[in-house]
Amino acid sequence: MQQTTPFEMAQEQLYACAEILNLEDDVVRILEEPMQQVQVSVPLKMDNGTTRVFPGFRILYNNVLGPAKGGIRFHPEETVDTIKALSAWMTWKCALLNLPLGGGKGGIICNPKELSEHELERLSRAYIDRIWKFIGPEVDILAPDVYTTPEIMAWMMDEYSKISGKNQFGVVTGKPVLVGGSAGRSVATAMGGMYTIREASKELDIDLSKTTIAVQGFGNAGAPAARLSQELFGAEIVAVSDSKGGIYNPDGLNVEQVIEHKAKTKSVINAPNTKTITNSEILELDVDIIIAAALNNVITKENAGNIQAKVLAELANGPTTPEADEILLKNGVHVIPDILCNAGGVTASYFEMVQNRYMFYWTAEEVYQRLDKKMTTAYHEVLYTSKKYGVNMRMGAYVVAVSRVVDAMKLRGWV
Ligand code: GLU
């Protein structure tokens, strides 16, 4: 049987929410598809003198609450379907956090691991040359996502600035601090996730200093999440993984050492004093908390029943399918859904936009304080709503987010 695609998943979640909210058909018709999809061919002059062409996309899902906002992924298995789903999730995520922003997402189908630094720079600039008409600080603002970095954001901002004939820091977030980035942005996705885990632990009466945690994915979100769980909670990180596989030590990993090992060898595998495990085994370990910080569609009806953790924190986008959701709910696993758990990234991006506009920059402490407030408020709105409607946390989050988008559409006369 064919697996549900990420966009089918996103639509299913929306339809379930529409039913709970009793939304009119015409409202659902507007919300079930992106408002605008841009597809481009991005030519890249390779270091060896040949030229290759990469498909690129930028999708604006909905901008009723403000300019679209969302990341750019560079991934060999990227698809339009995934980007559509991710742009929908960005819409709900921004609405849930009460940000004056809509949702968008973009990407290039490429393998950045096979490109040199210069090729990566030319590709990033060429992508902006193709899409600049469709983006802008008041239209659609880019950010990092899977396999894209602050450096890449700096190139994209620079290219857009050159085209505009003026500095345009506000067109991209997640930039290096020296060129308009925000303090704290690089760890903000992980930090935001920590605040939601902290609130969940209060609700579930879990002592975080006594918990064991496994982290699937050791990239932009997963690696800082592992480090912060140790630093902030004193929790034991017993397993982590990346695209090549995972490592496990029931007595706890030395996260700093694993970060160093990965920097040297490009993978966490074979870090000292660890046993190698697979990316599916890591999800089924006997731990208190799973942080899913890798890719989408990893928790399905096939493995959801084997999850032993009490809490599943979705730092990745779309890790859990709707069928898996039902199994997790039945088994009493407390899911902190992606559009809540990983919203720290876009929230700090919003702070970055605000600082760019004011040309006045905050300290990391100020960023974390504001982030904590936003995340904690959203967590409790979701928890309250899920209890009020007798639904899981994901639907609680959808009800809050979709209601805001629908109310805004009505106020603006779209429906
Ligand atoms: N890519 C991140 C996300 O999926 C951040 C988006 C942003 O900062 O705009 O939420």
Coordinates of C-alpha atoms and ligand atoms in Angstrom, one line a residue:
M1 CA 0.0 0.0 0.0
Q2 CA 1.2 3.5 -0.8
Q3 CA 2.4 5.6 2.1
T4 CA 0.6 8.8 2.9
T5 CA 2.6 11.7 1.5
P6 CA 3.5 14.6 3.7
F7 CA 1.0 16.9 2.0
E8 CA -1.8 14.3 2.2
M9 CA -0.9 14.2 5.9
A10 CA -1.2 17.9 6.3
Q11 CA -4.5 18.0 4.5
E12 CA -5.8 15.2 6.6
Q13 CA -4.9 17.1 9.8
L14 CA -6.6 20.2 8.4
Y15 CA -9.8 18.2 7.5
A16 CA -10.0 16.7 11.0
C17 CA -9.7 20.2 12.5
A18 CA -12.3 21.6 10.1
E19 CA -14.7 19.0 11.3
I20 CA -14.1 19.9 15.0
L21 CA -14.5 23.6 14.2
N22 CA -17.4 23.0 11.8
L23 CA -15.8 25.1 9.2
E24 CA -17.7 26.0 6.0
D25 CA -16.7 24.3 2.8
D26 CA -15.6 27.5 1.1
V27 CA -13.2 28.2 4.0
V28 CA -11.7 24.7 3.7
R29 CA -11.3 25.1 -0.1
I30 CA -9.1 28.1 0.5
L31 CA -7.1 26.5 3.2
E32 CA -6.5 23.1 1.6
E33 CA -4.1 24.3 -1.1
P34 CA -1.2 26.8 -1.2
M35 CA -2.0 30.3 -2.5
Q36 CA 1.0 30.5 -4.7
Q37 CA 3.6 28.0 -6.0
V38 CA 6.7 29.1 -7.8
Q39 CA 8.9 26.5 -9.5
V40 CA 12.3 27.5 -11.0
S41 CA 15.3 25.9 -12.7
V42 CA 18.5 27.0 -11.0
P43 CA 21.6 26.7 -13.2
L44 CA 24.9 26.2 -11.4
K45 CA 28.3 26.5 -13.0
M46 CA 30.2 23.7 -11.3
D47 CA 33.9 24.1 -10.3
N48 CA 34.9 21.8 -13.2
G49 CA 33.4 24.2 -15.7
T50 CA 30.2 22.2 -16.5
T51 CA 26.7 23.5 -15.8
R52 CA 24.0 21.6 -13.9
V53 CA 20.4 22.6 -13.4
F54 CA 18.6 22.1 -10.1
P55 CA 14.9 22.3 -9.6
G56 CA 14.0 25.0 -7.0
F57 CA 10.7 25.9 -5.3
R58 CA 9.1 28.6 -3.2
I59 CA 5.6 28.1 -2.0
L60 CA 3.5 30.6 -0.2
Y61 CA 0.7 28.8 1.6
N62 CA -1.3 31.6 3.2
N63 CA -0.5 35.2 4.1
V64 CA -3.7 36.4 5.7
L65 CA -1.9 37.1 9.0
G66 CA 1.1 38.8 7.5
P67 CA 4.0 38.2 5.1
A68 CA 4.8 34.5 4.5
K69 CA 7.6 33.1 6.6
G70 CA 9.5 29.8 6.3
G71 CA 12.7 28.0 5.7
I72 CA 14.6 26.7 2.6
R73 CA 15.8 23.1 2.4
F74 CA 18.6 21.8 0.3
H75 CA 18.0 18.0 0.1
P76 CA 18.4 15.3 -2.6
E77 CA 15.0 13.8 -1.8
E78 CA 13.1 17.1 -1.6
T79 CA 9.7 17.1 -3.3
V80 CA 7.1 19.6 -4.1
D81 CA 4.7 17.6 -2.0
T82 CA 6.9 17.9 1.0
I83 CA 7.4 21.6 0.5
K84 CA 3.7 22.1 0.2
A85 CA 3.1 20.3 3.5
L86 CA 5.9 22.3 5.2
S87 CA 4.4 25.6 4.0
A88 CA 1.0 24.6 5.4
W89 CA 2.6 23.7 8.7
M90 CA 4.4 27.1 8.7
T91 CA 1.1 28.8 8.4
W92 CA -0.4 27.0 11.4
K93 CA 2.9 27.4 13.4
C94 CA 3.0 31.1 13.0
A95 CA -0.7 31.5 13.8
L96 CA -0.3 29.2 16.9
L97 CA 2.5 31.4 18.2
N98 CA 0.4 34.5 17.5
L99 CA 3.1 35.9 15.1
P100 CA 2.0 38.5 12.5
L101 CA 3.2 36.2 9.8
G102 CA 1.8 33.7 7.2
G103 CA 3.4 30.5 6.0
G104 CA 5.8 29.6 3.2
K105 CA 8.5 27.2 2.4
G106 CA 11.1 26.6 -0.2
G107 CA 13.8 24.3 -1.3
I108 CA 16.2 23.1 -3.9
I109 CA 16.5 19.4 -4.9
C110 CA 20.2 18.9 -4.5
N111 CA 22.8 17.2 -2.4
P112 CA 24.7 19.9 -0.6
K113 CA 27.2 17.3 0.8
E114 CA 28.4 16.8 -2.8
L115 CA 28.9 20.5 -3.5
S116 CA 32.0 22.6 -2.7
E117 CA 31.7 25.8 -0.7
H118 CA 31.9 27.9 -3.8
E119 CA 29.3 25.8 -5.6
L120 CA 27.0 26.2 -2.6
E121 CA 27.4 29.9 -2.7
R122 CA 26.7 30.2 -6.4
L123 CA 23.7 27.9 -6.1
S124 CA 22.2 30.0 -3.2
R125 CA 22.7 33.2 -5.2
A126 CA 21.3 31.7 -8.4
Y127 CA 18.2 30.6 -6.5
I128 CA 17.6 34.2 -5.3
D129 CA 18.1 35.5 -8.9
R130 CA 15.3 33.2 -9.9
I131 CA 12.8 33.9 -7.0
W132 CA 13.5 37.5 -6.0
K133 CA 10.3 38.9 -7.5
F134 CA 8.3 36.6 -5.2
I135 CA 10.0 37.4 -1.9
G136 CA 10.8 40.4 0.2
P137 CA 10.8 41.7 3.8
E138 CA 7.1 42.5 3.5
V139 CA 6.1 39.6 1.2
D140 CA 7.9 36.4 2.0
I141 CA 10.9 36.0 4.3
L142 CA 13.3 33.0 4.0
A143 CA 15.1 31.1 6.8
P144 CA 17.3 28.0 7.4
D145 CA 15.9 24.5 7.4
V146 CA 17.3 21.1 6.6
Y147 CA 20.9 21.3 5.4
T148 CA 20.9 25.1 5.1
T149 CA 23.0 27.3 7.4
P150 CA 23.5 30.9 8.6
E151 CA 26.2 31.3 5.9
I152 CA 23.8 30.3 3.2
M153 CA 21.3 32.9 4.6
A154 CA 24.0 35.6 4.4
W155 CA 24.6 34.8 0.7
M156 CA 20.9 34.9 0.0
M157 CA 20.4 38.2 1.9
D158 CA 23.4 39.6 0.1
E159 CA 22.2 38.6 -3.4
Y160 CA 18.7 40.1 -2.7
S161 CA 20.3 43.3 -1.4
K162 CA 22.4 43.6 -4.5
I163 CA 19.3 43.2 -6.7
S164 CA 17.4 45.8 -4.6
G165 CA 20.3 48.3 -4.6
K166 CA 20.2 48.6 -0.8
N167 CA 20.8 46.5 2.3
Q168 CA 17.8 44.2 2.9
F169 CA 18.6 42.4 6.1
G170 CA 14.9 41.7 6.6
V171 CA 14.4 39.4 3.7
V172 CA 16.1 36.4 5.3
T173 CA 16.4 35.3 9.0
G174 CA 18.8 33.0 10.7
K175 CA 21.7 35.1 9.4
P176 CA 25.0 35.3 11.2
V177 CA 24.8 37.8 14.1
L178 CA 27.3 40.2 12.5
V179 CA 25.1 40.7 9.4
G180 CA 21.7 41.3 11.0
G181 CA 21.2 38.0 12.7
S182 CA 19.7 37.7 16.2
A183 CA 21.5 36.5 19.2
G184 CA 20.2 33.1 20.2
R185 CA 18.6 32.3 16.8
S186 CA 20.9 29.4 16.0
V187 CA 19.7 27.4 19.1
A188 CA 16.2 28.8 19.2
T189 CA 14.4 25.8 17.7
A190 CA 16.0 23.6 20.4
M191 CA 15.5 26.1 23.1
G192 CA 11.8 26.5 22.3
G193 CA 11.5 22.7 22.4
M194 CA 13.1 22.7 25.8
Y195 CA 10.4 25.2 27.1
T196 CA 7.7 22.9 25.9
I197 CA 9.3 19.8 27.4
R198 CA 9.6 21.7 30.7
E199 CA 5.9 22.6 30.6
A200 CA 4.9 19.0 29.7
S201 CA 7.0 17.6 32.6
K202 CA 5.0 19.8 35.0
E203 CA 1.7 18.6 33.6
L204 CA 2.9 14.9 33.7
D205 CA 4.7 15.2 37.0
I206 CA 8.0 14.1 35.6
D207 CA 11.3 15.0 37.3
L208 CA 13.5 16.0 34.3
S209 CA 16.7 15.6 36.2
K210 CA 16.0 11.9 36.5
T211 CA 14.9 11.3 32.9
T212 CA 16.6 9.5 30.0
I213 CA 16.3 11.0 26.5
A214 CA 17.0 9.8 23.0
V215 CA 17.4 12.3 20.2
Q216 CA 16.8 11.2 16.6
G217 CA 18.6 13.7 14.3
F218 CA 21.7 15.5 15.2
G219 CA 21.6 18.6 13.0
N220 CA 20.5 22.3 13.4
A221 CA 17.8 21.3 16.0
G222 CA 18.9 17.9 17.4
A223 CA 22.4 18.6 18.4
P224 CA 21.7 21.7 20.5
A225 CA 18.6 19.9 21.9
A226 CA 20.8 17.1 23.2
R227 CA 23.2 19.6 24.8
L228 CA 20.5 21.8 26.3
S229 CA 18.6 18.9 27.8
Q230 CA 21.7 18.0 29.7
E231 CA 22.6 21.6 30.6
L232 CA 19.1 22.9 31.5
F233 CA 17.5 19.8 33.0
G234 CA 20.4 17.6 34.0
A235 CA 18.7 14.8 32.0
E236 CA 20.7 11.8 30.7
I237 CA 21.1 11.6 26.9
V238 CA 21.4 7.9 26.2
A239 CA 21.1 7.8 22.4
V240 CA 21.4 10.1 19.4
S241 CA 21.4 9.5 15.6
D242 CA 22.0 11.1 12.3
S243 CA 21.4 10.2 8.6
K244 CA 24.1 7.4 8.9
G245 CA 22.7 5.7 12.0
G246 CA 22.6 6.0 15.8
I247 CA 24.7 5.5 18.9
Y248 CA 23.6 4.3 22.3
N249 CA 24.9 4.0 25.8
P250 CA 22.5 3.3 28.6
D251 CA 24.7 5.0 31.1
G252 CA 24.6 8.3 29.2
L253 CA 26.5 9.9 26.3
N254 CA 29.1 12.7 26.6
V255 CA 27.3 15.1 24.3
E256 CA 30.2 17.5 23.8
Q257 CA 32.4 14.6 22.8
V258 CA 29.8 13.4 20.3
I259 CA 29.6 16.9 18.8
E260 CA 33.4 16.9 18.4
H261 CA 33.3 13.4 17.0
K262 CA 30.7 14.4 14.4
A263 CA 32.6 17.6 13.5
K264 CA 35.7 15.4 12.8
T265 CA 34.1 12.3 11.1
K266 CA 30.8 13.8 9.7
S267 CA 28.8 11.3 11.7
V268 CA 28.0 10.4 15.3
I269 CA 28.6 6.8 14.6
N270 CA 31.6 5.2 16.4
A271 CA 31.8 7.9 19.0
P272 CA 33.8 6.5 22.0
N273 CA 32.0 4.2 24.4
T274 CA 28.9 3.7 22.3
K275 CA 27.0 0.9 20.7
T276 CA 25.7 1.4 17.1
I277 CA 22.0 1.3 16.6
T278 CA 19.6 2.1 13.7
N279 CA 17.5 5.1 13.2
S280 CA 14.4 3.0 13.8
E281 CA 15.8 1.3 16.9
I282 CA 16.4 4.7 18.5
L283 CA 12.7 5.5 18.5
E284 CA 11.9 2.3 20.3
L285 CA 14.3 2.5 23.2
D286 CA 13.2 2.3 26.8
V287 CA 13.6 6.0 27.6
D288 CA 11.4 8.7 29.1
I289 CA 11.5 11.2 26.3
I290 CA 12.1 10.9 22.6
I291 CA 13.1 14.0 20.7
A292 CA 12.3 13.5 17.0
A293 CA 14.6 16.0 15.3
A294 CA 15.3 14.4 11.9
L295 CA 12.9 14.2 9.0
N296 CA 9.2 13.7 8.4
N297 CA 7.2 10.4 8.3
V298 CA 9.4 8.5 10.7
I299 CA 6.7 7.5 13.2
T300 CA 4.1 5.5 11.3
K301 CA 1.5 2.9 12.1
E302 CA 4.2 0.2 11.8
N303 CA 6.4 1.4 14.7
A304 CA 4.2 3.8 16.8
G305 CA 3.0 0.9 19.0
N306 CA 6.6 0.2 19.9
I307 CA 7.3 3.6 21.3
Q308 CA 8.0 3.3 25.1
A309 CA 8.6 6.9 25.9
K310 CA 6.1 8.9 28.0
V311 CA 6.8 12.1 25.9
L312 CA 7.4 12.5 22.2
A313 CA 8.8 16.0 21.4
E314 CA 8.5 16.7 17.7
L315 CA 11.4 19.0 16.9
A316 CA 11.3 18.0 13.3
N317 CA 8.5 18.9 11.0
G318 CA 5.9 16.2 10.3
P319 CA 7.6 13.2 12.0
T320 CA 4.3 11.5 12.9
T321 CA 1.6 10.2 10.5
P322 CA -2.1 10.6 11.5
E323 CA -2.4 6.8 11.9
A324 CA 0.5 6.8 14.3
D325 CA -1.1 9.7 16.2
E326 CA -4.1 7.5 17.0
I327 CA -1.9 4.7 18.3
L328 CA 0.2 7.1 20.4
L329 CA -3.0 8.7 21.9
K330 CA -4.3 5.2 22.8
N331 CA -1.0 4.3 24.4
G332 CA -0.9 7.5 26.5
V333 CA 2.2 9.0 24.9
H334 CA 2.1 12.7 25.4
V335 CA 3.0 14.2 22.0
I336 CA 4.3 17.8 21.8
P337 CA 3.3 18.4 18.2
D338 CA 5.7 19.9 15.7
I339 CA 3.9 23.1 15.1
L340 CA 4.3 23.8 18.8
C341 CA 7.5 22.0 19.7
N342 CA 9.7 23.4 17.0
A343 CA 8.1 26.9 16.8
G344 CA 11.1 28.4 18.7
G345 CA 12.9 28.8 15.4
V346 CA 10.4 30.9 13.6
T347 CA 9.6 32.8 16.8
A348 CA 13.2 33.9 17.1
S349 CA 13.1 34.6 13.3
Y350 CA 10.3 37.0 14.0
F351 CA 12.3 38.6 16.7
E352 CA 15.2 38.9 14.2
M353 CA 12.9 40.7 11.7
V354 CA 11.8 43.1 14.5
Q355 CA 15.4 43.8 15.4
N356 CA 16.3 44.4 11.7
R357 CA 13.5 46.9 11.4
Y358 CA 14.4 48.8 14.5
M359 CA 18.2 48.4 13.9
F360 CA 18.4 47.8 17.6
Y361 CA 19.6 44.4 18.8
W362 CA 18.8 42.4 21.9
T363 CA 21.0 40.2 24.1
A364 CA 20.6 36.4 24.0
E365 CA 19.0 36.6 27.5
E366 CA 16.4 39.0 26.2
V367 CA 15.7 36.7 23.2
Y368 CA 15.3 33.6 25.4
Q369 CA 13.1 35.5 27.9
R370 CA 10.7 36.6 25.1
L371 CA 10.9 33.2 23.5
D372 CA 10.0 31.4 26.8
K373 CA 7.0 33.6 27.2
K374 CA 5.7 32.9 23.7
M375 CA 6.3 29.2 23.9
T376 CA 4.9 28.8 27.4
T377 CA 1.7 30.7 26.5
A378 CA 1.3 28.6 23.3
Y379 CA 1.9 25.4 25.1
H380 CA -0.9 26.1 27.7
E381 CA -3.3 27.3 25.0
V382 CA -2.8 24.0 23.2
L383 CA -3.1 22.0 26.4
Y384 CA -6.3 23.8 27.4
T385 CA -7.8 23.5 24.0
S386 CA -7.0 19.8 23.7
K387 CA -8.8 19.2 27.0
K388 CA -11.7 21.4 26.2
Y389 CA -12.4 19.6 22.9
G390 CA -11.3 16.1 24.2
V391 CA -8.7 15.8 21.4
N392 CA -5.0 15.1 21.2
M393 CA -2.4 17.9 21.5
R394 CA -1.9 18.1 17.8
M395 CA -5.6 18.8 17.2
G396 CA -5.5 21.2 20.1
A397 CA -2.8 23.1 18.3
Y398 CA -4.6 23.0 15.0
V399 CA -7.8 24.3 16.6
V400 CA -6.0 27.3 18.0
A401 CA -4.1 28.0 14.8
V402 CA -6.7 27.4 12.2
S403 CA -9.3 29.4 14.2
R404 CA -7.0 32.5 14.0
V405 CA -6.4 32.1 10.3
V406 CA -10.1 31.7 9.6
D407 CA -11.1 34.7 11.8
A408 CA -8.5 36.8 9.9
M409 CA -9.8 35.7 6.6
K410 CA -13.3 36.7 7.6
L411 CA -12.1 40.1 8.9
R412 CA -10.4 40.7 5.6
G413 CA -13.4 39.7 3.6
W414 CA -11.8 36.7 1.9
V415 CA -14.8 34.5 2.7
Ligands
GLU1 N1 12.7 26.2 9.2 C1 12.2 26.5 10.5 C2 10.8 25.9 10.7 O1 10.4 25.0 10.1 C3 12.3 28.0 10.8 C4 11.5 28.9 9.9 C5 11.7 30.3 10.0 O2 12.5 30.7 10.9 O3 11.2 31.1 9.3 O4 10.1 26.3 11.5

